[in-house]
PDB file of C-alpha atoms in Angstrom:
ATOM      1  CA  LYS T 181     116.329 107.110 120.040  1.00 62.00           C
ATOM      2  CA  ALA T 182     115.046 106.755 123.598  1.00 77.00           C
ATOM      3  CA  GLY T 183     117.018 108.521 126.391  1.00 92.00           C
ATOM      4  CA  VAL T 184     118.014 107.232 129.902  1.00 96.00           C
ATOM      5  CA  THR T 185     114.889 106.086 131.719  1.00 97.00           C
ATOM      6  CA  GLN T 186     114.778 106.039 135.447  1.00 97.00           C
ATOM      7  CA  THR T 187     112.000 104.685 137.465  1.00 97.00           C
ATOM      8  CA  PRO T 188     110.213 105.663 139.533  1.00 97.00           C
ATOM      9  CA  ARG T 189     110.513 109.473 139.372  1.00 96.00           C
ATOM     10  CA  TYR T 190     109.506 109.993 143.057  1.00 97.00           C
ATOM     11  CA  LEU T 191     109.449 107.858 146.097  1.00 97.00           C
ATOM     12  CA  ILE T 192     108.678 108.330 149.674  1.00 98.00           C
ATOM     13  CA  LYS T 193     109.971 105.758 152.075  1.00 98.00           C
ATOM     14  CA  THR T 194     110.131 105.414 155.853  1.00 98.00           C
ATOM     15  CA  ARG T 195     113.163 105.125 157.791  1.00 98.00           C
ATOM     16  CA  GLY T 196     114.561 101.685 157.984  1.00 98.00           C
ATOM     17  CA  GLN T 197     112.885 100.313 154.861  1.00 98.00           C
ATOM     18  CA  GLN T 198     114.670  99.562 151.662  1.00 98.00           C
ATOM     19  CA  VAL T 199     114.394 100.896 148.200  1.00 98.00           C
ATOM     20  CA  THR T 200     115.261  99.874 144.676  1.00 98.00           C
ATOM     21  CA  LEU T 201     115.685 102.175 141.810  1.00 98.00           C
ATOM     22  CA  SER T 202     115.962 101.301 138.159  1.00 98.00           C
ATOM     23  CA  CYS T 203     117.880 102.730 135.185  1.00 98.00           C
ATOM     24  CA  SER T 204     117.452 101.696 131.634  1.00 97.00           C
ATOM     25  CA  PRO T 205     120.409 103.129 129.566  1.00 96.00           C
ATOM     26  CA  ILE T 206     120.343 104.170 125.955  1.00 94.00           C
ATOM     27  CA  SER T 207     120.256 101.185 123.592  1.00 92.00           C
ATOM     28  CA  GLY T 208     123.513  99.903 123.040  1.00 90.00           C
ATOM     29  CA  HIS T 209     125.244 101.588 125.931  1.00 91.00           C
ATOM     30  CA  ARG T 210     127.074  99.318 128.279  1.00 91.00           C
ATOM     31  CA  SER T 211     128.075 101.470 130.982  1.00 91.00           C
ATOM     32  CA  VAL T 212     125.837 102.683 133.732  1.00 94.00           C
ATOM     33  CA  SER T 213     126.830 104.945 136.483  1.00 94.00           C
ATOM     34  CA  TRP T 214     124.954 106.040 139.554  1.00 97.00           C
ATOM     35  CA  TYR T 215     125.256 109.501 141.307  1.00 97.00           C
ATOM     36  CA  GLN T 216     123.712 110.936 144.457  1.00 98.00           C
ATOM     37  CA  GLN T 217     122.786 114.569 144.645  1.00 97.00           C
ATOM     38  CA  THR T 218     121.926 116.413 147.809  1.00 96.00           C
ATOM     39  CA  PRO T 219     122.090 120.121 148.799  1.00 92.00           C
ATOM     40  CA  GLY T 220     124.665 119.523 151.362  1.00 90.00           C
ATOM     41  CA  GLN T 221     127.299 117.103 149.598  1.00 92.00           C
ATOM     42  CA  GLY T 222     126.409 117.965 145.968  1.00 93.00           C
ATOM     43  CA  LEU T 223     126.855 115.166 143.224  1.00 95.00           C
ATOM     44  CA  GLN T 224     128.576 112.233 144.494  1.00 96.00           C
ATOM     45  CA  PHE T 225     129.605 109.128 142.519  1.00 96.00           C
ATOM     46  CA  LEU T 226     128.058 105.877 143.737  1.00 97.00           C
ATOM     47  CA  PHE T 227     129.327 103.235 141.396  1.00 94.00           C
ATOM     48  CA  GLU T 228     129.784 102.207 137.786  1.00 93.00           C
ATOM     49  CA  TYR T 229     128.701  99.049 135.941  1.00 93.00           C
ATOM     50  CA  PHE T 230     130.130  98.066 132.666  1.00 91.00           C
ATOM     51  CA  SER T 231     129.030  94.818 131.240  1.00 91.00           C
ATOM     52  CA  GLU T 232     127.458  93.520 134.332  1.00 94.00           C
ATOM     53  CA  THR T 233     130.631  94.058 136.197  1.00 94.00           C
ATOM     54  CA  GLN T 234     131.089  96.748 138.970  1.00 93.00           C
ATOM     55  CA  ARG T 235     134.351  98.893 137.806  1.00 89.00           C
ATOM     56  CA  ASN T 236     134.212 101.637 140.424  1.00 89.00           C
ATOM     57  CA  LYS T 237     132.611 102.321 143.646  1.00 93.00           C
ATOM     58  CA  GLY T 238     132.467 105.600 145.485  1.00 93.00           C
ATOM     59  CA  ASN T 239     132.723 106.299 149.227  1.00 93.00           C
ATOM     60  CA  PHE T 240     129.310 105.117 150.294  1.00 96.00           C
ATOM     61  CA  PRO T 241     128.424 102.602 153.073  1.00 97.00           C
ATOM     62  CA  GLY T 242     127.631  99.040 152.191  1.00 96.00           C
ATOM     63  CA  ARG T 243     123.782  99.736 152.429  1.00 98.00           C
ATOM     64  CA  PHE T 244     124.359 101.061 148.824  1.00 98.00           C
ATOM     65  CA  SER T 245     124.450  98.432 146.324  1.00 97.00           C
ATOM     66  CA  GLY T 246     123.719  97.806 142.586  1.00 97.00           C
ATOM     67  CA  ARG T 247     123.636  95.526 139.784  1.00 97.00           C
ATOM     68  CA  GLN T 248     123.603  95.358 136.033  1.00 97.00           C
ATOM     69  CA  PHE T 249     121.721  92.846 133.933  1.00 97.00           C
ATOM     70  CA  SER T 250     122.697  91.325 130.647  1.00 95.00           C
ATOM     71  CA  ASN T 251     120.514  93.840 128.832  1.00 94.00           C
ATOM     72  CA  SER T 252     122.521  96.680 130.619  1.00 95.00           C
ATOM     73  CA  ARG T 253     119.623  97.812 132.725  1.00 97.00           C
ATOM     74  CA  SER T 254     120.859  98.632 136.143  1.00 98.00           C
ATOM     75  CA  GLU T 255     119.335  98.619 139.496  1.00 98.00           C
ATOM     76  CA  MET T 256     120.519 100.277 142.757  1.00 98.00           C
ATOM     77  CA  ASN T 257     119.256  99.290 146.162  1.00 98.00           C
ATOM     78  CA  VAL T 258     119.581 101.160 149.461  1.00 98.00           C
ATOM     79  CA  SER T 259     118.844  99.109 152.635  1.00 96.00           C
ATOM     80  CA  THR T 260     118.030 100.312 156.127  1.00 97.00           C
ATOM     81  CA  LEU T 261     117.046 103.815 154.811  1.00 98.00           C
ATOM     82  CA  GLU T 262     118.251 106.843 156.758  1.00 98.00           C
ATOM     83  CA  LEU T 263     116.915 110.348 156.677  1.00 97.00           C
ATOM     84  CA  GLY T 264     120.193 111.383 155.065  1.00 97.00           C
ATOM     85  CA  ASP T 265     119.543 109.062 152.066  1.00 98.00           C
ATOM     86  CA  SER T 266     116.850 111.767 150.942  1.00 98.00           C
ATOM     87  CA  ALA T 267     118.395 112.859 147.557  1.00 97.00           C
ATOM     88  CA  LEU T 268     118.071 112.894 143.769  1.00 97.00           C
ATOM     89  CA  TYR T 269     119.614 109.738 142.333  1.00 98.00           C
ATOM     90  CA  LEU T 270     120.965 110.122 138.917  1.00 97.00           C
ATOM     91  CA  CYS T 271     121.947 107.428 136.448  1.00 96.00           C
ATOM     92  CA  ALA T 272     124.256 107.982 133.476  1.00 95.00           C
ATOM     93  CA  SER T 273     124.768 105.869 130.435  1.00 93.00           C
ATOM     94  CA  SER T 274     127.664 105.629 127.966  1.00 88.00           C
ATOM     95  CA  PRO T 275     128.614 103.353 125.220  1.00 83.00           C
ATOM     96  CA  LEU T 276     132.099 102.725 126.653  1.00 75.00           C
ATOM     97  CA  THR T 277     133.865 103.421 129.792  1.00 64.00           C
ATOM     98  CA  GLY T 278     136.417 106.436 130.370  1.00 61.00           C
ATOM     99  CA  VAL T 279     135.585 108.352 127.192  1.00 66.00           C
ATOM    100  CA  GLY T 280     133.176 110.907 128.779  1.00 65.00           C
ATOM    101  CA  GLY T 281     130.163 112.700 127.343  1.00 73.00           C
ATOM    102  CA  TYR T 282     127.445 110.760 129.357  1.00 87.00           C
ATOM    103  CA  THR T 283     123.756 110.860 129.000  1.00 92.00           C
ATOM    104  CA  PHE T 284     121.908 111.309 132.400  1.00 95.00           C
ATOM    105  CA  GLY T 285     118.432 110.294 133.042  1.00 96.00           C
ATOM    106  CA  SER T 286     115.908 112.686 134.860  1.00 95.00           C
ATOM    107  CA  GLY T 287     116.598 111.102 138.131  1.00 96.00           C
ATOM    108  CA  THR T 288     114.726 109.498 141.115  1.00 97.00           C
ATOM    109  CA  ARG T 289     113.525 111.847 143.871  1.00 97.00           C
ATOM    110  CA  LEU T 290     113.812 109.839 147.071  1.00 98.00           C
ATOM    111  CA  THR T 291     112.287 111.090 150.396  1.00 98.00           C
ATOM    112  CA  VAL T 292     112.976 109.324 153.546  1.00 98.00           C
ATOM    113  CA  VAL T 293     110.550 110.199 156.335  1.00 97.00           C
TER     114      VAL T 293
ATOM    115  CA  SER N 207     134.012 114.384 148.116  1.00 44.00           C
ATOM    116  CA  GLN N 208     134.029 116.984 145.270  1.00 48.00           C
ATOM    117  CA  GLN N 209     137.045 117.488 143.078  1.00 58.00           C
ATOM    118  CA  GLY N 210     136.957 121.219 143.404  1.00 64.00           C
ATOM    119  CA  GLU N 211     135.269 124.435 143.406  1.00 81.00           C
ATOM    120  CA  GLU N 212     133.143 126.531 141.062  1.00 85.00           C
ATOM    121  CA  ASP N 213     133.337 130.171 140.939  1.00 87.00           C
ATOM    122  CA  PRO N 214     130.964 132.066 141.340  1.00 93.00           C
ATOM    123  CA  GLN N 215     128.498 130.130 143.197  1.00 93.00           C
ATOM    124  CA  ALA N 216     125.715 132.310 141.738  1.00 95.00           C
ATOM    125  CA  LEU N 217     125.597 134.611 138.833  1.00 96.00           C
ATOM    126  CA  SER N 218     122.755 136.921 137.805  1.00 97.00           C
ATOM    127  CA  ILE N 219     122.991 138.661 134.421  1.00 97.00           C
ATOM    128  CA  GLN N 220     120.697 140.418 131.772  1.00 98.00           C
ATOM    129  CA  GLU N 221     119.811 138.615 128.650  1.00 98.00           C
ATOM    130  CA  GLY N 222     122.297 139.333 125.871  1.00 98.00           C
ATOM    131  CA  GLU N 223     125.247 139.570 128.227  1.00 98.00           C
ATOM    132  CA  ASN N 224     128.032 136.997 128.475  1.00 98.00           C
ATOM    133  CA  ALA N 225     128.298 134.654 131.452  1.00 97.00           C
ATOM    134  CA  THR N 226     131.601 133.180 132.529  1.00 97.00           C
ATOM    135  CA  MET N 227     131.841 130.617 135.159  1.00 97.00           C
ATOM    136  CA  ASN N 228     135.268 129.050 136.476  1.00 96.00           C
ATOM    137  CA  CYS N 229     135.926 125.808 137.828  1.00 95.00           C
ATOM    138  CA  SER N 230     139.095 124.513 139.738  1.00 95.00           C
ATOM    139  CA  TYR N 231     140.112 120.762 140.298  1.00 93.00           C
ATOM    140  CA  LYS N 232     142.623 119.142 142.453  1.00 90.00           C
ATOM    141  CA  THR N 233     144.241 116.091 140.799  1.00 88.00           C
ATOM    142  CA  SER N 234     145.433 115.073 137.177  1.00 89.00           C
ATOM    143  CA  ILE N 235     142.522 114.705 134.910  1.00 90.00           C
ATOM    144  CA  ASN N 236     141.644 112.670 131.697  1.00 88.00           C
ATOM    145  CA  ASN N 237     138.689 114.852 130.520  1.00 90.00           C
ATOM    146  CA  LEU N 238     136.797 117.793 131.789  1.00 93.00           C
ATOM    147  CA  GLN N 239     133.202 118.167 131.016  1.00 94.00           C
ATOM    148  CA  TRP N 240     130.359 120.802 131.605  1.00 96.00           C
ATOM    149  CA  TYR N 241     126.862 119.901 132.321  1.00 96.00           C
ATOM    150  CA  ARG N 242     123.676 121.770 132.738  1.00 97.00           C
ATOM    151  CA  GLN N 243     120.879 121.156 135.193  1.00 96.00           C
ATOM    152  CA  ASN N 244     117.356 122.611 135.133  1.00 94.00           C
ATOM    153  CA  SER N 245     115.666 122.890 138.538  1.00 85.00           C
ATOM    154  CA  GLY N 246     116.856 119.695 140.140  1.00 73.00           C
ATOM    155  CA  ARG N 247     116.301 117.570 137.054  1.00 85.00           C
ATOM    156  CA  GLY N 248     118.801 115.353 135.096  1.00 90.00           C
ATOM    157  CA  LEU N 249     122.109 116.682 133.786  1.00 94.00           C
ATOM    158  CA  VAL N 250     122.535 117.671 130.210  1.00 94.00           C
ATOM    159  CA  HIS N 251     126.005 117.159 128.744  1.00 93.00           C
ATOM    160  CA  LEU N 252     127.328 120.499 127.261  1.00 95.00           C
ATOM    161  CA  ILE N 253     130.791 120.101 126.089  1.00 94.00           C
ATOM    162  CA  LEU N 254     134.013 117.966 126.896  1.00 93.00           C
ATOM    163  CA  ILE N 255     137.380 119.108 126.591  1.00 94.00           C
ATOM    164  CA  ARG N 256     140.416 116.500 126.952  1.00 93.00           C
ATOM    165  CA  SER N 257     143.555 117.185 129.061  1.00 93.00           C
ATOM    166  CA  ASN N 258     145.570 117.850 125.945  1.00 95.00           C
ATOM    167  CA  GLU N 259     143.350 120.476 124.515  1.00 96.00           C
ATOM    168  CA  ARG N 260     143.193 124.318 125.605  1.00 97.00           C
ATOM    169  CA  GLU N 261     139.984 125.560 124.166  1.00 98.00           C
ATOM    170  CA  LYS N 262     136.915 124.172 122.658  1.00 97.00           C
ATOM    171  CA  HIS N 263     133.851 125.729 121.143  1.00 97.00           C
ATOM    172  CA  SER N 264     130.259 124.530 120.591  1.00 95.00           C
ATOM    173  CA  GLY N 265     127.693 127.113 119.443  1.00 97.00           C
ATOM    174  CA  ARG N 266     127.596 129.884 122.161  1.00 98.00           C
ATOM    175  CA  LEU N 267     129.810 127.834 124.475  1.00 98.00           C
ATOM    176  CA  ARG N 268     133.533 128.262 124.846  1.00 98.00           C
ATOM    177  CA  VAL N 269     135.507 126.130 127.215  1.00 98.00           C
ATOM    178  CA  THR N 270     139.006 126.656 128.279  1.00 98.00           C
ATOM    179  CA  LEU N 271     141.323 124.394 130.133  1.00 98.00           C
ATOM    180  CA  ASP N 272     144.566 125.163 131.840  1.00 97.00           C
ATOM    181  CA  THR N 273     146.132 122.203 133.367  1.00 96.00           C
ATOM    182  CA  SER N 274     149.004 123.860 134.825  1.00 96.00           C
ATOM    183  CA  LYS N 275     146.456 125.805 137.034  1.00 95.00           C
ATOM    184  CA  LYS N 276     144.048 122.865 137.174  1.00 95.00           C
ATOM    185  CA  SER N 277     141.138 125.213 136.289  1.00 96.00           C
ATOM    186  CA  SER N 278     138.686 125.513 133.463  1.00 97.00           C
ATOM    187  CA  SER N 279     136.292 128.280 132.375  1.00 97.00           C
ATOM    188  CA  LEU N 280     132.811 128.106 130.585  1.00 98.00           C
ATOM    189  CA  LEU N 281     131.791 131.267 128.583  1.00 98.00           C
ATOM    190  CA  ILE N 282     128.073 131.489 127.563  1.00 98.00           C
ATOM    191  CA  THR N 283     127.993 134.296 124.982  1.00 98.00           C
ATOM    192  CA  ALA N 284     124.643 136.314 124.283  1.00 98.00           C
ATOM    193  CA  SER N 285     122.949 134.605 127.100  1.00 98.00           C
ATOM    194  CA  ARG N 286     119.068 133.835 126.868  1.00 97.00           C
ATOM    195  CA  ALA N 287     116.465 133.460 129.514  1.00 97.00           C
ATOM    196  CA  ALA N 288     116.494 129.859 128.595  1.00 96.00           C
ATOM    197  CA  ASP N 289     120.181 129.480 129.668  1.00 97.00           C
ATOM    198  CA  THR N 290     118.881 129.973 133.512  1.00 97.00           C
ATOM    199  CA  ALA N 291     120.080 126.711 135.078  1.00 97.00           C
ATOM    200  CA  SER N 292     123.009 125.315 137.315  1.00 96.00           C
ATOM    201  CA  TYR N 293     126.078 124.567 135.427  1.00 97.00           C
ATOM    202  CA  PHE N 294     128.518 121.826 136.755  1.00 96.00           C
ATOM    203  CA  CYS N 295     132.160 120.927 135.797  1.00 95.00           C
ATOM    204  CA  ALA N 296     132.930 117.310 136.134  1.00 94.00           C
ATOM    205  CA  THR N 297     136.311 115.632 135.762  1.00 92.00           C
ATOM    206  CA  ASP N 298     137.446 112.076 135.249  1.00 88.00           C
ATOM    207  CA  ALA N 299     140.923 110.678 135.906  1.00 83.00           C
ATOM    208  CA  TRP N 300     143.033 108.142 134.080  1.00 75.00           C
ATOM    209  CA  ASN N 301     142.089 104.556 134.587  1.00 71.00           C
ATOM    210  CA  ALA N 302     138.984 105.625 136.782  1.00 71.00           C
ATOM    211  CA  GLY N 303     136.366 104.457 134.196  1.00 68.00           C
ATOM    212  CA  ASN N 304     133.401 106.673 134.094  1.00 72.00           C
ATOM    213  CA  MET N 305     133.736 107.985 137.662  1.00 86.00           C
ATOM    214  CA  LEU N 306     132.974 111.543 137.468  1.00 91.00           C
ATOM    215  CA  THR N 307     133.940 113.997 140.221  1.00 92.00           C
ATOM    216  CA  PHE N 308     131.773 117.374 140.124  1.00 94.00           C
ATOM    217  CA  GLY N 309     132.437 120.694 141.294  1.00 93.00           C
ATOM    218  CA  GLY N 310     129.677 122.407 143.545  1.00 93.00           C
ATOM    219  CA  GLY N 311     128.006 124.163 140.385  1.00 94.00           C
ATOM    220  CA  THR N 312     127.242 127.702 139.460  1.00 96.00           C
ATOM    221  CA  ARG N 313     123.465 129.095 139.640  1.00 96.00           C
ATOM    222  CA  LEU N 314     123.024 131.126 136.554  1.00 97.00           C
ATOM    223  CA  MET N 315     119.959 133.422 136.232  1.00 97.00           C
ATOM    224  CA  VAL N 316     119.354 135.223 133.011  1.00 98.00           C
ATOM    225  CA  LYS N 317     116.831 138.074 133.238  1.00 97.00           C
ATOM    226  CA  PRO N 318     114.858 138.824 130.254  1.00 93.00           C
TER     227      PRO N 318
END
């Protein structure tokens, strides 16, 4: 079966712009989580959506937001981009919540210039 | 913030040798998982161990968990050049849904 698909793979944006990243989970998976990976802070949890509801949110400013659609696809949005938002953004899907063993996508590499 | 630390931060071994990576965490957990990442790509799930388990095997992987010391170790036996990657431990807590807290990772290089 198809894995977790993240689009786009690479993105270059200018400071102050906004960006939307997309994640299509494995068919049948209802949970989608987002993570930010940077050399300095490592892998950090952004938020989790389950059945279109945000279940958890990490310690990120309000510029970071997300949503999940009825088909479980998820988007995350970052407004007013800062240079420090340059990172690899990963999403993970799971059939349920709290059971572990997540499948990650290949990520979107965002560069803010 | 990261849950804990991984040790060592980098490890270089010869093909055929065993590689051991350690992970420590700070709070009570539900599950502990290990993931592999190749060259800044996506994470690949390797193995999950639950808080009531002490040891688990999967192929050439062996994971131990000591909840009293809040630590885990990942052993890769008979390593191969293809095992070259970064390895991360990740924990989730009770009632925290799918929120994973990752360690800093160990960069493993296996020389042919």
